[in-house]
Short mmCIF file of C-alpha atoms in Angstrom, two decimals:
data_model
loop_
_atom_site.label_atom_id
_atom_site.label_comp_id
_atom_site.label_asym_id
_atom_site.label_seq_id
_atom_site.Cartn_x
_atom_site.Cartn_y
_atom_site.Cartn_z
CA MET A 101 -23.78 -100.54 61.66
CA THR A 102 -25.35 -101.56 58.34
CA GLN A 103 -28.07 -99.53 56.71
CA ARG A 104 -30.74 -101.03 54.53
CA LYS A 105 -31.60 -99.55 51.21
CA GLY A 106 -34.29 -96.92 51.44
CA GLU A 107 -33.96 -96.60 55.24
CA LYS A 108 -33.41 -93.08 56.65
CA THR A 109 -30.21 -92.34 58.46
CA THR A 110 -30.68 -91.84 62.21
CA ILE A 111 -28.19 -90.42 64.65
CA SER A 112 -28.28 -90.09 68.43
CA ILE A 113 -28.55 -86.73 70.20
CA GLN A 114 -24.96 -87.13 71.37
CA GLU A 115 -23.80 -87.54 67.80
CA HIS A 116 -25.93 -84.56 66.75
CA MET A 117 -24.34 -82.35 69.37
CA ALA A 118 -20.91 -83.60 68.45
CA ILE A 119 -21.44 -82.84 64.77
CA ASP A 120 -22.88 -79.33 65.35
CA VAL A 121 -20.64 -78.20 68.16
CA CYS A 122 -17.46 -80.23 68.40
CA PRO A 123 -15.82 -81.19 65.13
CA GLY A 124 -13.78 -84.27 65.83
CA PRO A 125 -14.27 -87.17 68.21
CA ILE A 126 -17.45 -87.25 70.31
CA GLN A 127 -16.98 -85.79 73.78
CA PRO A 128 -19.23 -86.21 76.80
CA ILE A 129 -21.84 -83.45 77.35
CA LYS A 130 -20.93 -81.30 80.31
CA GLN A 131 -23.29 -80.19 83.05
CA ILE A 132 -24.09 -76.50 83.48
CA SER A 133 -22.33 -76.51 86.84
CA ASP A 134 -19.10 -77.21 85.00
CA TYR A 135 -19.29 -73.73 83.51
CA PHE A 136 -19.02 -72.28 87.06
CA PRO A 137 -16.20 -74.28 88.61
CA ARG A 138 -15.38 -74.29 92.29
CA TYR A 139 -11.81 -74.59 93.41
CA PRO A 140 -11.10 -77.59 95.66
CA ARG A 141 -10.30 -76.95 99.29
CA GLY A 142 -6.70 -76.04 99.82
CA LEU A 143 -6.24 -74.91 96.23
CA PRO A 144 -5.64 -71.17 96.13
CA PRO A 145 -7.57 -69.11 93.57
CA THR A 146 -4.24 -68.13 91.99
CA ALA A 147 -3.44 -71.73 91.07
CA PRO A 148 -2.89 -72.07 87.31
CA ALA A 149 -5.99 -73.49 85.76
CA VAL A 150 -7.64 -73.12 82.38
CA LEU A 151 -11.40 -72.98 81.88
CA SER A 152 -12.07 -74.71 78.56
CA ARG A 153 -14.89 -73.74 76.21
CA ALA A 154 -16.79 -76.81 77.40
CA GLY A 155 -16.35 -75.53 80.96
CA SER A 156 -13.96 -78.20 82.34
CA LEU A 157 -11.12 -77.39 84.71
CA ARG A 158 -7.88 -78.87 83.61
CA SER A 159 -4.50 -78.29 85.12
CA SER A 160 -1.53 -77.46 83.00
CA ALA A 161 -0.07 -80.88 83.72
CA ALA A 162 -3.19 -82.68 82.52
CA ARG A 163 -3.22 -80.55 79.38
CA HIS A 164 0.39 -81.54 78.70
CA ASN A 165 -0.33 -85.25 79.16
CA SER A 166 -3.34 -85.15 76.89
CA GLY A 167 -1.18 -83.86 74.07
CA ASP A 168 -3.23 -80.73 73.35
CA ASP A 169 -1.75 -78.58 70.66
CA PRO A 170 -0.49 -75.26 72.05
CA ALA A 171 -1.75 -73.65 68.92
CA HIS A 172 -5.30 -74.44 70.04
CA ALA A 173 -4.80 -73.05 73.53
CA ASP A 174 -6.70 -69.98 72.47
CA ASP A 175 -9.74 -72.13 71.73
CA ASP A 176 -9.84 -73.24 75.35
CA ASN A 177 -9.44 -69.68 76.63
CA PRO A 178 -12.87 -68.23 77.42
CA ASP A 179 -11.56 -64.72 76.84
CA ARG A 180 -10.73 -65.56 73.25
CA ALA A 181 -13.67 -67.89 72.68
CA PHE A 182 -16.25 -65.34 73.78
CA GLY A 183 -14.66 -62.19 72.45
CA GLY A 184 -13.00 -61.18 75.67
CA ALA A 185 -16.30 -60.94 77.52
CA ALA A 186 -14.80 -62.48 80.61
CA ALA A 187 -12.85 -60.05 82.78
CA PRO A 188 -9.28 -60.94 83.65
CA SER A 189 -8.71 -62.07 87.20
CA PRO A 190 -6.79 -59.90 89.64
CA ALA A 191 -4.02 -62.46 89.68
CA THR A 192 -3.43 -62.17 85.94
CA THR A 193 -3.63 -58.40 85.78
CA GLY A 194 -1.67 -57.73 88.95
CA LYS A 195 -4.00 -54.78 89.70
CA LYS A 196 -6.37 -54.28 92.58
CA GLU A 197 -9.98 -54.96 91.72
CA GLU A 198 -11.85 -51.71 91.12
CA GLU A 199 -14.56 -50.75 93.59
CA PRO A 200 -17.94 -49.58 92.31
CA ASP A 201 -18.33 -45.84 91.94
CA VAL A 202 -20.78 -45.11 94.72
CA GLU A 203 -21.18 -41.50 93.64
CA GLY A 204 -22.27 -42.64 90.22
CA TYR A 205 -25.45 -44.17 91.55
CA ASP A 206 -28.59 -42.61 92.94
CA SER A 207 -29.09 -44.17 96.34
CA ASP A 208 -32.68 -43.02 96.48
CA ASP A 209 -35.27 -41.28 94.36
CA SER A 210 -35.02 -38.32 96.71
CA THR A 211 -31.69 -37.37 95.15
CA THR A 212 -33.56 -36.38 91.98
CA LEU A 213 -36.14 -34.23 93.76
CA GLY A 214 -33.80 -31.35 94.54
CA THR A 215 -32.43 -29.55 97.56
CA LEU A 216 -33.66 -26.59 99.58
CA ASP A 217 -31.53 -23.88 101.16
CA PHE A 218 -33.22 -22.21 104.13
CA SER A 219 -32.64 -20.96 107.68
CA LEU A 220 -34.67 -20.97 110.90
CA LEU A 221 -34.66 -18.59 113.87
CA TYR A 222 -36.72 -18.88 117.05
CA ASP A 223 -37.25 -15.46 118.65
CA GLN A 224 -38.05 -16.53 122.18
CA GLU A 225 -38.79 -13.04 123.50
CA ASN A 226 -41.41 -12.32 120.84
CA ASN A 227 -42.62 -15.93 120.49
CA ALA A 228 -41.92 -15.92 116.76
CA LEU A 229 -40.45 -18.51 114.42
CA HIS A 230 -38.78 -16.99 111.35
CA CYS A 231 -38.20 -19.24 108.34
CA THR A 232 -36.13 -17.72 105.53
CA ILE A 233 -36.47 -19.58 102.22
CA ASN A 234 -33.36 -18.85 100.16
CA LYS A 235 -33.19 -21.04 97.05
CA ALA A 236 -33.61 -24.55 95.69
CA LYS A 237 -31.64 -26.76 93.30
CA LEU A 238 -30.44 -30.32 92.74
CA PRO A 239 -27.32 -31.58 94.53
CA ILE A 240 -25.90 -33.50 91.49
CA PRO A 241 -25.01 -30.98 88.75
CA LYS A 242 -23.84 -33.66 86.30
CA TYR A 243 -27.33 -35.17 86.24
CA LYS A 244 -29.55 -32.13 85.98
CA LYS A 245 -29.34 -28.66 87.42
CA GLY A 246 -32.19 -27.30 89.47
CA LEU A 247 -35.52 -28.71 90.50
CA LYS A 248 -37.21 -31.73 88.99
CA PRO A 249 -39.15 -30.33 86.01
CA MET A 250 -42.90 -30.73 86.37
CA ASP A 251 -44.22 -28.92 83.28
CA HIS A 252 -44.14 -29.97 79.62
CA ASN A 253 -41.60 -27.27 78.81
CA GLY A 254 -39.13 -28.88 81.22
CA LEU A 255 -39.47 -26.06 83.76
CA SER A 256 -41.46 -25.47 86.93
CA ASP A 257 -43.43 -22.70 88.64
CA PRO A 258 -42.24 -23.48 92.17
CA TYR A 259 -43.38 -22.14 95.51
CA VAL A 260 -42.77 -23.21 99.11
CA LYS A 261 -45.38 -23.79 101.80
CA LEU A 262 -44.98 -24.41 105.53
CA HIS A 263 -47.03 -26.43 108.02
CA LEU A 264 -46.63 -27.14 111.71
CA LEU A 265 -47.12 -30.78 112.75
CA PRO A 266 -49.05 -32.19 114.47
CA GLY A 267 -52.23 -30.20 113.92
CA ALA A 268 -51.59 -29.24 110.30
CA SER A 269 -54.41 -27.17 108.80
CA LYS A 270 -54.95 -24.25 106.48
CA ALA A 271 -54.76 -22.00 109.51
CA ASN A 272 -51.07 -22.66 110.10
CA LYS A 273 -50.06 -22.79 106.45
CA LEU A 274 -47.65 -20.16 105.17
CA ARG A 275 -46.38 -19.94 101.59
CA THR A 276 -43.94 -17.99 99.49
CA LYS A 277 -44.59 -16.27 96.19
CA THR A 278 -44.52 -18.35 92.99
CA LEU A 279 -41.54 -18.03 90.64
CA ARG A 280 -42.30 -18.69 86.97
CA ASN A 281 -40.46 -20.96 84.54
CA THR A 282 -37.36 -21.81 86.52
CA LEU A 283 -35.47 -24.82 87.83
CA ASN A 284 -33.22 -22.73 90.07
CA PRO A 285 -35.61 -20.54 92.08
CA VAL A 286 -34.26 -17.89 94.44
CA TRP A 287 -36.91 -16.61 96.85
CA SER A 288 -34.96 -14.89 99.67
CA GLU A 289 -38.29 -14.60 101.47
CA THR A 290 -38.96 -14.79 105.22
CA LEU A 291 -42.14 -16.38 106.57
CA THR A 292 -42.98 -15.91 110.25
CA TYR A 293 -45.12 -17.90 112.68
CA TYR A 294 -46.34 -15.82 115.60
CA GLY A 295 -47.41 -17.21 118.94
CA ILE A 296 -44.85 -20.01 119.06
CA THR A 297 -44.32 -21.12 122.66
CA ASP A 298 -41.57 -23.14 124.33
CA GLU A 299 -44.01 -26.04 124.45
CA ASP A 300 -44.41 -25.84 120.67
CA MET A 301 -40.65 -25.90 120.24
CA VAL A 302 -40.50 -29.21 122.07
CA ARG A 303 -43.32 -31.10 120.38
CA LYS A 304 -43.75 -29.46 116.97
CA THR A 305 -42.18 -30.29 113.61
CA LEU A 306 -41.94 -27.85 110.71
CA ARG A 307 -42.83 -29.36 107.35
CA ILE A 308 -41.46 -27.47 104.33
CA SER A 309 -42.89 -28.51 100.96
CA VAL A 310 -41.92 -27.41 97.47
CA CYS A 311 -44.74 -27.50 94.93
CA ASP A 312 -45.31 -26.61 91.29
CA GLU A 313 -48.19 -24.23 90.65
CA ASP A 314 -50.53 -25.21 87.82
CA LYS A 315 -53.22 -22.80 86.63
CA PHE A 316 -55.33 -25.44 84.89
CA ARG A 317 -54.87 -28.46 87.17
CA HIS A 318 -54.07 -29.24 90.76
CA ASN A 319 -50.72 -28.02 91.99
CA GLU A 320 -48.10 -30.75 91.85
CA PHE A 321 -45.93 -31.86 94.76
CA ILE A 322 -42.16 -31.79 94.13
CA GLY A 323 -40.59 -32.68 97.48
CA GLU A 324 -40.50 -31.89 101.19
CA THR A 325 -38.28 -31.82 104.25
CA ARG A 326 -39.17 -31.85 107.96
CA ILE A 327 -37.34 -30.19 110.84
CA PRO A 328 -38.15 -30.95 114.51
CA LEU A 329 -38.20 -27.57 116.22
CA LYS A 330 -36.41 -28.99 119.26
CA LYS A 331 -33.23 -28.92 117.14
CA LEU A 332 -33.26 -25.11 117.28
CA LYS A 333 -31.66 -23.04 120.00
CA PRO A 334 -33.45 -19.87 121.11
CA ASN A 335 -32.29 -16.67 119.39
CA GLN A 336 -29.76 -18.50 117.20
CA THR A 337 -30.11 -18.75 113.42
CA LYS A 338 -29.54 -22.23 112.01
CA ASN A 339 -28.89 -22.79 108.31
CA PHE A 340 -30.09 -25.88 106.44
CA TYR A 341 -29.32 -27.37 103.03
CA ASN A 342 -31.59 -30.41 102.86
CA CYS A 343 -32.42 -32.92 100.15
CA LEU A 344 -36.10 -32.94 99.27
CA GLU A 345 -37.84 -36.24 99.95
CA LYS A 346 -41.00 -37.94 98.83
CA GLN A 347 -44.22 -36.93 100.55
CA LEU A 348 -44.54 -38.71 103.87
CA PRO A 349 -47.97 -39.69 105.19
CA ILE A 350 -49.36 -37.71 108.12
CA ASP A 351 -50.24 -39.76 111.17
CA LYS A 352 -54.03 -39.91 111.02
CA THR A 353 -54.26 -41.32 114.53
CA ASP A 354 -54.04 -37.75 115.86
CA ASP A 355 -57.19 -36.64 117.61
CA LYS A 356 -59.18 -34.49 115.19
CA SER A 357 -60.30 -32.30 118.10
CA LEU A 358 -56.72 -31.02 118.28
CA GLU A 359 -56.83 -29.46 114.83
CA GLU A 360 -55.27 -26.05 115.14
CA ARG A 361 -57.33 -23.01 114.19
CA GLY A 362 -54.84 -20.26 114.98
CA ARG A 363 -53.15 -18.52 117.92
CA ILE A 364 -54.35 -16.01 120.47
CA MET A 365 -52.46 -13.79 122.91
CA ILE A 366 -54.17 -13.41 126.29
CA SER A 367 -53.12 -11.34 129.30
CA LEU A 368 -54.15 -12.15 132.88
CA LYS A 369 -53.84 -10.03 136.00
CA TYR A 370 -55.52 -10.26 139.39
CA SER A 371 -56.06 -6.74 140.74
CA SER A 372 -55.87 -6.54 144.52
CA GLN A 373 -57.28 -3.00 144.52
CA LYS A 374 -60.35 -3.89 142.47
CA SER A 375 -60.62 -7.45 143.86
CA GLY A 376 -61.09 -8.96 140.44
CA LEU A 377 -59.54 -10.64 137.42
CA VAL A 378 -58.54 -8.53 134.43
CA VAL A 379 -58.56 -10.50 131.16
CA GLY A 380 -56.93 -8.91 128.13
CA ILE A 381 -57.52 -10.02 124.53
CA VAL A 382 -54.46 -8.68 122.78
CA ARG A 383 -54.35 -10.20 119.29
CA CYS A 384 -54.79 -13.33 117.16
CA ALA A 385 -52.57 -14.82 114.48
CA HIS A 386 -52.97 -17.37 111.68
CA LEU A 387 -56.73 -17.77 112.18
CA ALA A 388 -58.61 -20.26 110.02
CA ALA A 389 -60.30 -18.70 107.00
CA MET A 390 -64.06 -19.23 107.26
CA ASP A 391 -65.31 -17.07 104.36
CA ALA A 392 -65.16 -17.71 100.63
CA ASN A 393 -62.79 -14.77 100.12
CA GLY A 394 -60.10 -16.55 102.14
CA PHE A 395 -60.52 -14.38 105.24
CA SER A 396 -62.66 -14.16 108.35
CA ASP A 397 -64.44 -11.41 110.29
CA PRO A 398 -63.26 -12.46 113.76
CA TYR A 399 -64.31 -11.44 117.23
CA VAL A 400 -63.62 -12.98 120.67
CA LYS A 401 -65.90 -14.02 123.51
CA THR A 402 -64.83 -14.84 127.08
CA TYR A 403 -66.61 -16.73 129.89
CA LEU A 404 -65.61 -17.40 133.50
CA LYS A 405 -67.11 -20.79 134.37
CA PRO A 406 -68.98 -22.16 136.17
CA ASP A 407 -71.32 -19.28 135.42
CA GLU A 408 -74.57 -19.88 137.26
CA ASN A 409 -76.06 -16.47 136.48
CA LYS A 410 -74.71 -16.40 132.90
CA LYS A 411 -73.37 -12.89 133.39
CA SER A 412 -69.71 -13.55 132.68
CA LYS A 413 -69.94 -13.21 128.91
CA HIS A 414 -67.79 -10.50 127.31
CA LYS A 415 -67.27 -9.85 123.62
CA THR A 416 -64.77 -7.84 121.59
CA ALA A 417 -65.44 -5.78 118.50
CA VAL A 418 -65.52 -7.45 115.08
CA LYS A 419 -62.44 -7.05 112.89
CA LYS A 420 -63.29 -7.20 109.20
CA LYS A 421 -61.55 -9.36 106.61
CA THR A 422 -58.44 -10.41 108.49
CA LEU A 423 -56.74 -13.53 109.84
CA ASN A 424 -54.39 -11.59 112.14
CA PRO A 425 -56.63 -9.20 114.09
CA GLU A 426 -55.45 -6.90 116.88
CA PHE A 427 -58.06 -6.23 119.60
CA ASN A 428 -56.23 -4.81 122.65
CA GLU A 429 -59.39 -5.01 124.80
CA GLU A 430 -59.69 -5.82 128.50
CA PHE A 431 -62.57 -7.28 130.53
CA PHE A 432 -63.02 -7.24 134.27
CA TYR A 433 -64.45 -10.07 136.41
CA GLU A 434 -65.22 -9.22 140.00
CA ILE A 435 -64.24 -12.28 141.99
CA LYS A 436 -62.51 -13.15 145.23
CA TYR A 437 -58.92 -14.33 144.95
CA ALA A 438 -59.67 -17.59 146.78
CA ASP A 439 -62.40 -18.47 144.26
CA LEU A 440 -60.09 -18.31 141.23
CA SER A 441 -58.82 -21.83 141.89
CA LYS A 442 -62.36 -23.11 141.23
CA LYS A 443 -62.89 -21.21 137.99
CA THR A 444 -62.07 -21.81 134.34
CA LEU A 445 -61.60 -19.05 131.78
CA GLU A 446 -63.04 -20.02 128.42
CA VAL A 447 -61.99 -17.98 125.39
CA THR A 448 -63.55 -18.57 121.97
CA VAL A 449 -63.02 -16.92 118.57
CA TRP A 450 -65.87 -16.55 116.07
CA ASP A 451 -66.38 -15.46 112.48
CA TYR A 452 -69.15 -12.88 112.13
CA ASP A 453 -71.66 -13.50 109.33
CA ILE A 454 -74.63 -11.41 108.25
CA GLY A 455 -77.94 -13.21 107.83
CA LYS A 456 -76.76 -16.58 109.15
CA SER A 457 -75.20 -18.19 112.20
CA ASN A 458 -71.72 -17.10 113.11
CA ASP A 459 -68.97 -19.68 112.53
CA PHE A 460 -66.89 -21.03 115.38
CA ILE A 461 -63.18 -20.70 114.61
CA GLY A 462 -61.48 -22.04 117.72
CA GLY A 463 -61.14 -21.83 121.46
CA VAL A 464 -58.92 -22.36 124.50
CA SER A 465 -59.54 -22.94 128.23
CA LEU A 466 -57.35 -21.69 131.10
CA GLY A 467 -57.71 -23.00 134.63
CA ILE A 468 -56.90 -25.72 137.12
CA SER A 469 -58.28 -28.42 134.84
CA ALA A 470 -56.09 -27.31 131.92
CA ASN A 471 -52.58 -28.58 131.14
CA GLY A 472 -49.34 -27.42 129.60
CA GLU A 473 -48.98 -23.72 128.85
CA ARG A 474 -52.64 -23.07 129.71
CA LEU A 475 -52.23 -24.42 133.23
CA LYS A 476 -48.90 -22.65 133.71
CA HIS A 477 -50.38 -19.32 132.63
CA TRP A 478 -53.19 -19.66 135.16
CA PHE A 479 -50.81 -20.59 138.00
CA ASP A 480 -48.48 -17.70 137.18
CA CYS A 481 -51.44 -15.34 137.43
CA LEU A 482 -52.38 -16.70 140.85
CA LYS A 483 -48.81 -16.49 142.15
CA ASN A 484 -48.16 -12.95 140.88
CA LYS A 485 -50.89 -10.56 142.01
CA ASP A 486 -51.13 -7.18 140.31
CA LYS A 487 -48.79 -8.32 137.53
CA LYS A 488 -49.94 -8.60 133.94
CA ILE A 489 -48.80 -11.83 132.33
CA GLU A 490 -49.15 -12.27 128.56
CA ARG A 491 -48.98 -15.66 126.83
CA TRP A 492 -49.75 -17.10 123.45
CA HIS A 493 -52.12 -20.06 123.24
CA THR A 494 -53.20 -22.40 120.47
CA LEU A 495 -56.82 -22.36 119.36
CA THR A 496 -58.39 -25.76 118.66
CA ASN A 497 -61.58 -26.62 116.84
CA GLU A 498 -63.18 -28.12 119.96
CA LEU A 499 -62.95 -27.82 123.72
CA PRO A 500 -63.51 -30.92 125.91
CA GLY A 501 -67.15 -31.34 126.95
CA THR A 502 -68.28 -28.08 125.36
CA THR A 503 -70.90 -27.36 122.72
CA PHE A 504 -70.62 -23.98 121.06
CA ASN A 505 -73.62 -21.95 120.03
CA ASP A 506 -73.44 -18.25 119.39
#
């Protein structure tokens, strides 16, 4: 090719690549797929083959025929050409390929939230659920000991709170004391739910949450764990060491009318001598706080319906500033035994207020139209004359088809 005087020298892209990359004779440009070769069918992976810098697969025989200089064999070795970045194959090393260290990875964010050591005991005779909160810490010491730090100083002010699901509310919330500036809290504190029935043990789940108390802002959530109560055996302590998990959403499809407002213990006895029903209001537990001071001034009212003459109303005394009042009062309803199957006992709990309307806390109905423990309690009373039968019942914020006015 002749070049005229004053004309600029032009070269093709192939020549440009050959000059910059491959000193020597021009070689064809390889495709990117050549850098990731696939062995032909029938050729074992251990067959001797060399991956050149350009990415071509050449057998040792082809390399011999082409007259390549053995001194330049290192140039065609990708390990040498790229600073040993490529790992040696198992065939060349003769060692078994190493498996990934599973323990070195966090399988989920929950592993960084910490663990909680606690135990549960269901006292069937006394209808009590005891939850002992022992301590909390992280399960991976090499990463970080203790709870996930929530404060700027790298520490936390942790406390534990309990809820019963479904029907979670402030009324059934229990909490431990707060421990200051620690990532390894040790509470050794027992929280007790009273009025837990066998029905609750079948359908309820205990939610245990660990939170960080903040004086100037909202308390921060650290992690939680949930235990279905049906996993517990009566009168047997079960120990747990659970990883804390992210906060799970509560099913909002639950009927709001079933919001729990506390527990009440009621005794029933039909007296053959007096020909009437004796209703005992024993005590309440975990009532909803209706006043600004975090307490209520509760009292209980009872009705035997239908009440045509409106004379069946009875009322207990008011207990000041408490959420766990003890009444131990009995009321008598003169009624024939045969008529009890047509009646419904309605029990409501109120918060007494001065100068304004009293607040409704919760209620429960016992009778033929009831279900679960409420129906069973009523039937046991009818079957066992002259025998006092005490049962715990859950108070809800509304009774079906009833409007409350005090």
